[in-house]
Amino acid sequence: MDLTFMETVWWVFAQLYEKGLVYKGFKVMPYGTGCKTPVSNFEASQNYKWWRGDVYSVFNLAIR
C-alpha cells in the first residue's frame, strides 16, 4: 500500500475520532458478500419473504 495513502487514511480516521464520530459497538450489520459492502436496512428488507426449509452443507474433512 502507498505510504502517503495510508497516512492520509490514518489522518482522516483521527479527525473523525476527535470529533466523536467513531465509536465501538456490537450489533449485527447486513453485509453483501457479492459486492463486499454493508447493506442498508432498506436494501436488506427488499424482496424479503419467509421461507421454511432446511439447509444442508457437506464438507470433506482431511483427517491427519
PDB file of N, CA and C in Angstrom:
ATOM      1  N   MET A   1       0.847  -1.170   0.000  1.00  0.00           N
ATOM      2  CA  MET A   1       0.000   0.000   0.000  1.00  0.00           C
ATOM      3  C   MET A   1       0.897   1.239   0.000  1.00  0.00           C
ATOM      4  N   ASP A   2       0.467   2.261  -0.683  1.00  0.00           N
ATOM      5  CA  ASP A   2       1.208   3.509  -0.770  1.00  0.00           C
ATOM      6  C   ASP A   2       1.267   4.177   0.603  1.00  0.00           C
ATOM      7  N   LEU A   3       2.458   4.571   1.031  1.00  0.00           N
ATOM      8  CA  LEU A   3       2.649   5.148   2.359  1.00  0.00           C
ATOM      9  C   LEU A   3       1.870   6.456   2.529  1.00  0.00           C
ATOM     10  N   THR A   4       1.851   7.287   1.505  1.00  0.00           N
ATOM     11  CA  THR A   4       1.109   8.550   1.583  1.00  0.00           C
ATOM     12  C   THR A   4      -0.382   8.292   1.749  1.00  0.00           C
ATOM     13  N   PHE A   5      -0.903   7.341   0.992  1.00  0.00           N
ATOM     14  CA  PHE A   5      -2.324   6.994   1.100  1.00  0.00           C
ATOM     15  C   PHE A   5      -2.639   6.469   2.494  1.00  0.00           C
ATOM     16  N   MET A   6      -1.781   5.593   3.013  1.00  0.00           N
ATOM     17  CA  MET A   6      -2.005   5.002   4.323  1.00  0.00           C
ATOM     18  C   MET A   6      -1.991   6.077   5.417  1.00  0.00           C
ATOM     19  N   GLU A   7      -1.060   7.018   5.336  1.00  0.00           N
ATOM     20  CA  GLU A   7      -1.002   8.094   6.324  1.00  0.00           C
ATOM     21  C   GLU A   7      -2.239   8.991   6.234  1.00  0.00           C
ATOM     22  N   THR A   8      -2.738   9.200   5.022  1.00  0.00           N
ATOM     23  CA  THR A   8      -3.948  10.001   4.842  1.00  0.00           C
ATOM     24  C   THR A   8      -5.149   9.316   5.478  1.00  0.00           C
ATOM     25  N   VAL A   9      -5.248   8.004   5.301  1.00  0.00           N
ATOM     26  CA  VAL A   9      -6.349   7.249   5.909  1.00  0.00           C
ATOM     27  C   VAL A   9      -6.295   7.371   7.428  1.00  0.00           C
ATOM     28  N   TRP A  10      -5.111   7.224   8.012  1.00  0.00           N
ATOM     29  CA  TRP A  10      -4.973   7.355   9.464  1.00  0.00           C
ATOM     30  C   TRP A  10      -5.303   8.770   9.921  1.00  0.00           C
ATOM     31  N   TRP A  11      -4.906   9.786   9.141  1.00  0.00           N
ATOM     32  CA  TRP A  11      -5.201  11.177   9.490  1.00  0.00           C
ATOM     33  C   TRP A  11      -6.707  11.419   9.495  1.00  0.00           C
ATOM     34  N   VAL A  12      -7.397  10.940   8.465  1.00  0.00           N
ATOM     35  CA  VAL A  12      -8.850  11.110   8.383  1.00  0.00           C
ATOM     36  C   VAL A  12      -9.526  10.393   9.546  1.00  0.00           C
ATOM     37  N   PHE A  13      -9.074   9.182   9.856  1.00  0.00           N
ATOM     38  CA  PHE A  13      -9.654   8.441  10.975  1.00  0.00           C
ATOM     39  C   PHE A  13      -9.464   9.208  12.283  1.00  0.00           C
ATOM     40  N   ALA A  14      -8.269   9.783  12.493  1.00  0.00           N
ATOM     41  CA  ALA A  14      -8.003  10.554  13.710  1.00  0.00           C
ATOM     42  C   ALA A  14      -8.915  11.772  13.792  1.00  0.00           C
ATOM     43  N   GLN A  15      -9.149  12.440  12.659  1.00  0.00           N
ATOM     44  CA  GLN A  15     -10.042  13.598  12.643  1.00  0.00           C
ATOM     45  C   GLN A  15     -11.465  13.192  13.029  1.00  0.00           C
ATOM     46  N   LEU A  16     -11.942  12.098  12.474  1.00  0.00           N
ATOM     47  CA  LEU A  16     -13.285  11.615  12.803  1.00  0.00           C
ATOM     48  C   LEU A  16     -13.382  11.220  14.273  1.00  0.00           C
ATOM     49  N   TYR A  17     -12.331  10.584  14.796  1.00  0.00           N
ATOM     50  CA  TYR A  17     -12.321  10.159  16.194  1.00  0.00           C
ATOM     51  C   TYR A  17     -12.362  11.362  17.131  1.00  0.00           C
ATOM     52  N   GLU A  18     -11.573  12.387  16.823  1.00  0.00           N
ATOM     53  CA  GLU A  18     -11.539  13.583  17.665  1.00  0.00           C
ATOM     54  C   GLU A  18     -12.881  14.312  17.677  1.00  0.00           C
ATOM     55  N   LYS A  19     -13.645  14.205  16.603  1.00  0.00           N
ATOM     56  CA  LYS A  19     -14.963  14.844  16.533  1.00  0.00           C
ATOM     57  C   LYS A  19     -16.057  13.976  17.152  1.00  0.00           C
ATOM     58  N   GLY A  20     -15.679  12.805  17.650  1.00  0.00           N
ATOM     59  CA  GLY A  20     -16.647  11.919  18.295  1.00  0.00           C
ATOM     60  C   GLY A  20     -17.516  11.151  17.318  1.00  0.00           C
ATOM     61  N   LEU A  21     -17.062  11.008  16.082  1.00  0.00           N
ATOM     62  CA  LEU A  21     -17.847  10.315  15.065  1.00  0.00           C
ATOM     63  C   LEU A  21     -17.493   8.838  14.940  1.00  0.00           C
ATOM     64  N   VAL A  22     -16.518   8.384  15.736  1.00  0.00           N
ATOM     65  CA  VAL A  22     -16.108   6.975  15.713  1.00  0.00           C
ATOM     66  C   VAL A  22     -16.431   6.389  17.079  1.00  0.00           C
ATOM     67  N   TYR A  23     -17.064   5.245  17.088  1.00  0.00           N
ATOM     68  CA  TYR A  23     -17.369   4.589  18.348  1.00  0.00           C
ATOM     69  C   TYR A  23     -17.236   3.085  18.163  1.00  0.00           C
ATOM     70  N   LYS A  24     -17.105   2.404  19.273  1.00  0.00           N
ATOM     71  CA  LYS A  24     -17.033   0.951  19.241  1.00  0.00           C
ATOM     72  C   LYS A  24     -18.369   0.415  19.708  1.00  0.00           C
ATOM     73  N   GLY A  25     -18.943  -0.464  18.917  1.00  0.00           N
ATOM     74  CA  GLY A  25     -20.221  -1.042  19.279  1.00  0.00           C
ATOM     75  C   GLY A  25     -20.337  -2.450  18.732  1.00  0.00           C
ATOM     76  N   PHE A  26     -21.309  -3.156  19.236  1.00  0.00           N
ATOM     77  CA  PHE A  26     -21.542  -4.517  18.797  1.00  0.00           C
ATOM     78  C   PHE A  26     -22.985  -4.640  18.328  1.00  0.00           C
ATOM     79  N   LYS A  27     -23.183  -4.845  17.049  1.00  0.00           N
ATOM     80  CA  LYS A  27     -24.513  -5.092  16.513  1.00  0.00           C
ATOM     81  C   LYS A  27     -24.367  -5.815  15.183  1.00  0.00           C
ATOM     82  N   VAL A  28     -25.408  -6.469  14.796  1.00  0.00           N
ATOM     83  CA  VAL A  28     -25.399  -7.221  13.547  1.00  0.00           C
ATOM     84  C   VAL A  28     -25.620  -6.249  12.396  1.00  0.00           C
ATOM     85  N   MET A  29     -24.748  -6.318  11.405  1.00  0.00           N
ATOM     86  CA  MET A  29     -24.857  -5.451  10.235  1.00  0.00           C
ATOM     87  C   MET A  29     -25.094  -6.315   9.007  1.00  0.00           C
ATOM     88  N   PRO A  30     -26.099  -5.963   8.190  1.00  0.00           N
ATOM     89  CA  PRO A  30     -26.280  -6.689   6.929  1.00  0.00           C
ATOM     90  C   PRO A  30     -25.080  -6.431   6.024  1.00  0.00           C
ATOM     91  N   TYR A  31     -24.583  -7.484   5.401  1.00  0.00           N
ATOM     92  CA  TYR A  31     -23.367  -7.376   4.593  1.00  0.00           C
ATOM     93  C   TYR A  31     -23.567  -8.134   3.296  1.00  0.00           C
ATOM     94  N   GLY A  32     -23.271  -7.493   2.190  1.00  0.00           N
ATOM     95  CA  GLY A  32     -23.394  -8.135   0.883  1.00  0.00           C
ATOM     96  C   GLY A  32     -22.094  -8.826   0.512  1.00  0.00           C
ATOM     97  N   THR A  33     -22.126 -10.141   0.420  1.00  0.00           N
ATOM     98  CA  THR A  33     -20.900 -10.870   0.099  1.00  0.00           C
ATOM     99  C   THR A  33     -20.514 -10.723  -1.364  1.00  0.00           C
ATOM    100  N   GLY A  34     -21.468 -10.431  -2.227  1.00  0.00           N
ATOM    101  CA  GLY A  34     -21.156 -10.258  -3.644  1.00  0.00           C
ATOM    102  C   GLY A  34     -20.341  -9.006  -3.902  1.00  0.00           C
ATOM    103  N   CYS A  35     -20.806  -7.884  -3.349  1.00  0.00           N
ATOM    104  CA  CYS A  35     -20.107  -6.611  -3.566  1.00  0.00           C
ATOM    105  C   CYS A  35     -19.183  -6.259  -2.403  1.00  0.00           C
ATOM    106  N   LYS A  36     -19.206  -7.069  -1.349  1.00  0.00           N
ATOM    107  CA  LYS A  36     -18.345  -6.897  -0.175  1.00  0.00           C
ATOM    108  C   LYS A  36     -18.501  -5.519   0.464  1.00  0.00           C
ATOM    109  N   THR A  37     -19.756  -5.093   0.638  1.00  0.00           N
ATOM    110  CA  THR A  37     -20.052  -3.816   1.281  1.00  0.00           C
ATOM    111  C   THR A  37     -21.217  -3.991   2.247  1.00  0.00           C
ATOM    112  N   PRO A  38     -21.336  -3.094   3.231  1.00  0.00           N
ATOM    113  CA  PRO A  38     -22.513  -3.134   4.096  1.00  0.00           C
ATOM    114  C   PRO A  38     -23.772  -2.842   3.290  1.00  0.00           C
ATOM    115  N   VAL A  39     -24.876  -3.390   3.733  1.00  0.00           N
ATOM    116  CA  VAL A  39     -26.153  -3.214   3.050  1.00  0.00           C
ATOM    117  C   VAL A  39     -27.070  -2.427   3.984  1.00  0.00           C
ATOM    118  N   SER A  40     -27.797  -1.449   3.440  1.00  0.00           N
ATOM    119  CA  SER A  40     -28.719  -0.662   4.266  1.00  0.00           C
ATOM    120  C   SER A  40     -29.901  -1.528   4.689  1.00  0.00           C
ATOM    121  N   ASN A  41     -30.583  -1.109   5.740  1.00  0.00           N
ATOM    122  CA  ASN A  41     -31.762  -1.846   6.198  1.00  0.00           C
ATOM    123  C   ASN A  41     -32.827  -1.889   5.116  1.00  0.00           C
ATOM    124  N   PHE A  42     -32.953  -0.818   4.335  1.00  0.00           N
ATOM    125  CA  PHE A  42     -33.921  -0.786   3.242  1.00  0.00           C
ATOM    126  C   PHE A  42     -33.595  -1.854   2.204  1.00  0.00           C
ATOM    127  N   GLU A  43     -32.322  -1.929   1.815  1.00  0.00           N
ATOM    128  CA  GLU A  43     -31.921  -2.925   0.818  1.00  0.00           C
ATOM    129  C   GLU A  43     -32.090  -4.342   1.347  1.00  0.00           C
ATOM    130  N   ALA A  44     -31.812  -4.522   2.637  1.00  0.00           N
ATOM    131  CA  ALA A  44     -31.909  -5.860   3.220  1.00  0.00           C
ATOM    132  C   ALA A  44     -33.352  -6.346   3.289  1.00  0.00           C
ATOM    133  N   SER A  45     -34.307  -5.409   3.392  1.00  0.00           N
ATOM    134  CA  SER A  45     -35.705  -5.818   3.520  1.00  0.00           C
ATOM    135  C   SER A  45     -36.423  -5.928   2.173  1.00  0.00           C
ATOM    136  N   GLN A  46     -35.802  -5.544   1.088  1.00  0.00           N
ATOM    137  CA  GLN A  46     -36.439  -5.655  -0.221  1.00  0.00           C
ATOM    138  C   GLN A  46     -36.559  -7.118  -0.628  1.00  0.00           C
ATOM    139  N   ASN A  47     -37.682  -7.448  -1.211  1.00  0.00           N
ATOM    140  CA  ASN A  47     -37.932  -8.801  -1.712  1.00  0.00           C
ATOM    141  C   ASN A  47     -37.751  -9.868  -0.641  1.00  0.00           C
ATOM    142  N   TYR A  48     -38.036  -9.511   0.601  1.00  0.00           N
ATOM    143  CA  TYR A  48     -37.885 -10.482   1.677  1.00  0.00           C
ATOM    144  C   TYR A  48     -39.156 -11.301   1.788  1.00  0.00           C
ATOM    145  N   LYS A  49     -39.009 -12.584   1.927  1.00  0.00           N
ATOM    146  CA  LYS A  49     -40.162 -13.438   2.148  1.00  0.00           C
ATOM    147  C   LYS A  49     -39.761 -14.555   3.096  1.00  0.00           C
ATOM    148  N   TRP A  50     -40.719 -14.982   3.892  1.00  0.00           N
ATOM    149  CA  TRP A  50     -40.466 -16.078   4.818  1.00  0.00           C
ATOM    150  C   TRP A  50     -40.389 -17.379   4.039  1.00  0.00           C
ATOM    151  N   TRP A  51     -39.421 -18.178   4.366  1.00  0.00           N
ATOM    152  CA  TRP A  51     -39.241 -19.454   3.697  1.00  0.00           C
ATOM    153  C   TRP A  51     -38.846 -20.469   4.749  1.00  0.00           C
ATOM    154  N   ARG A  52     -39.589 -21.544   4.794  1.00  0.00           N
ATOM    155  CA  ARG A  52     -39.257 -22.580   5.765  1.00  0.00           C
ATOM    156  C   ARG A  52     -38.669 -23.748   5.000  1.00  0.00           C
ATOM    157  N   GLY A  53     -37.440 -24.000   5.270  1.00  0.00           N
ATOM    158  CA  GLY A  53     -36.752 -25.100   4.624  1.00  0.00           C
ATOM    159  C   GLY A  53     -35.453 -25.380   5.351  1.00  0.00           C
ATOM    160  N   ASP A  54     -34.949 -26.536   5.143  1.00  0.00           N
ATOM    161  CA  ASP A  54     -33.702 -26.920   5.785  1.00  0.00           C
ATOM    162  C   ASP A  54     -32.543 -26.661   4.840  1.00  0.00           C
ATOM    163  N   VAL A  55     -31.422 -26.346   5.425  1.00  0.00           N
ATOM    164  CA  VAL A  55     -30.205 -26.123   4.656  1.00  0.00           C
ATOM    165  C   VAL A  55     -29.181 -27.143   5.121  1.00  0.00           C
ATOM    166  N   TYR A  56     -28.605 -27.827   4.179  1.00  0.00           N
ATOM    167  CA  TYR A  56     -27.590 -28.826   4.486  1.00  0.00           C
ATOM    168  C   TYR A  56     -26.296 -28.432   3.802  1.00  0.00           C
ATOM    169  N   SER A  57     -25.195 -28.601   4.512  1.00  0.00           N
ATOM    170  CA  SER A  57     -23.873 -28.345   3.946  1.00  0.00           C
ATOM    171  C   SER A  57     -23.044 -29.603   4.098  1.00  0.00           C
ATOM    172  N   VAL A  58     -22.290 -29.911   3.061  1.00  0.00           N
ATOM    173  CA  VAL A  58     -21.425 -31.086   3.079  1.00  0.00           C
ATOM    174  C   VAL A  58     -19.990 -30.609   2.905  1.00  0.00           C
ATOM    175  N   PHE A  59     -19.116 -31.057   3.798  1.00  0.00           N
ATOM    176  CA  PHE A  59     -17.711 -30.687   3.737  1.00  0.00           C
ATOM    177  C   PHE A  59     -16.862 -31.945   3.751  1.00  0.00           C
ATOM    178  N   ASN A  60     -15.802 -31.929   2.992  1.00  0.00           N
ATOM    179  CA  ASN A  60     -14.825 -33.011   3.039  1.00  0.00           C
ATOM    180  C   ASN A  60     -13.819 -32.690   4.135  1.00  0.00           C
ATOM    181  N   LEU A  61     -13.588 -33.640   5.030  1.00  0.00           N
ATOM    182  CA  LEU A  61     -12.653 -33.435   6.120  1.00  0.00           C
ATOM    183  C   LEU A  61     -11.356 -34.162   5.832  1.00  0.00           C
ATOM    184  N   ALA A  62     -10.278 -33.470   6.037  1.00  0.00           N
ATOM    185  CA  ALA A  62      -8.963 -34.084   5.886  1.00  0.00           C
ATOM    186  C   ALA A  62      -8.489 -34.498   7.277  1.00  0.00           C
ATOM    187  N   ILE A  63      -8.437 -35.791   7.527  1.00  0.00           N
ATOM    188  CA  ILE A  63      -8.022 -36.302   8.831  1.00  0.00           C
ATOM    189  C   ILE A  63      -6.558 -36.676   8.734  1.00  0.00           C
ATOM    190  N   ARG A  64      -5.804 -36.143   9.663  1.00  0.00           N
ATOM    191  CA  ARG A  64      -4.354 -36.393   9.634  1.00  0.00           C
ATOM    192  C   ARG A  64      -3.956 -37.361  10.704  1.00  0.00           C
TER     193      ARG A  64
END
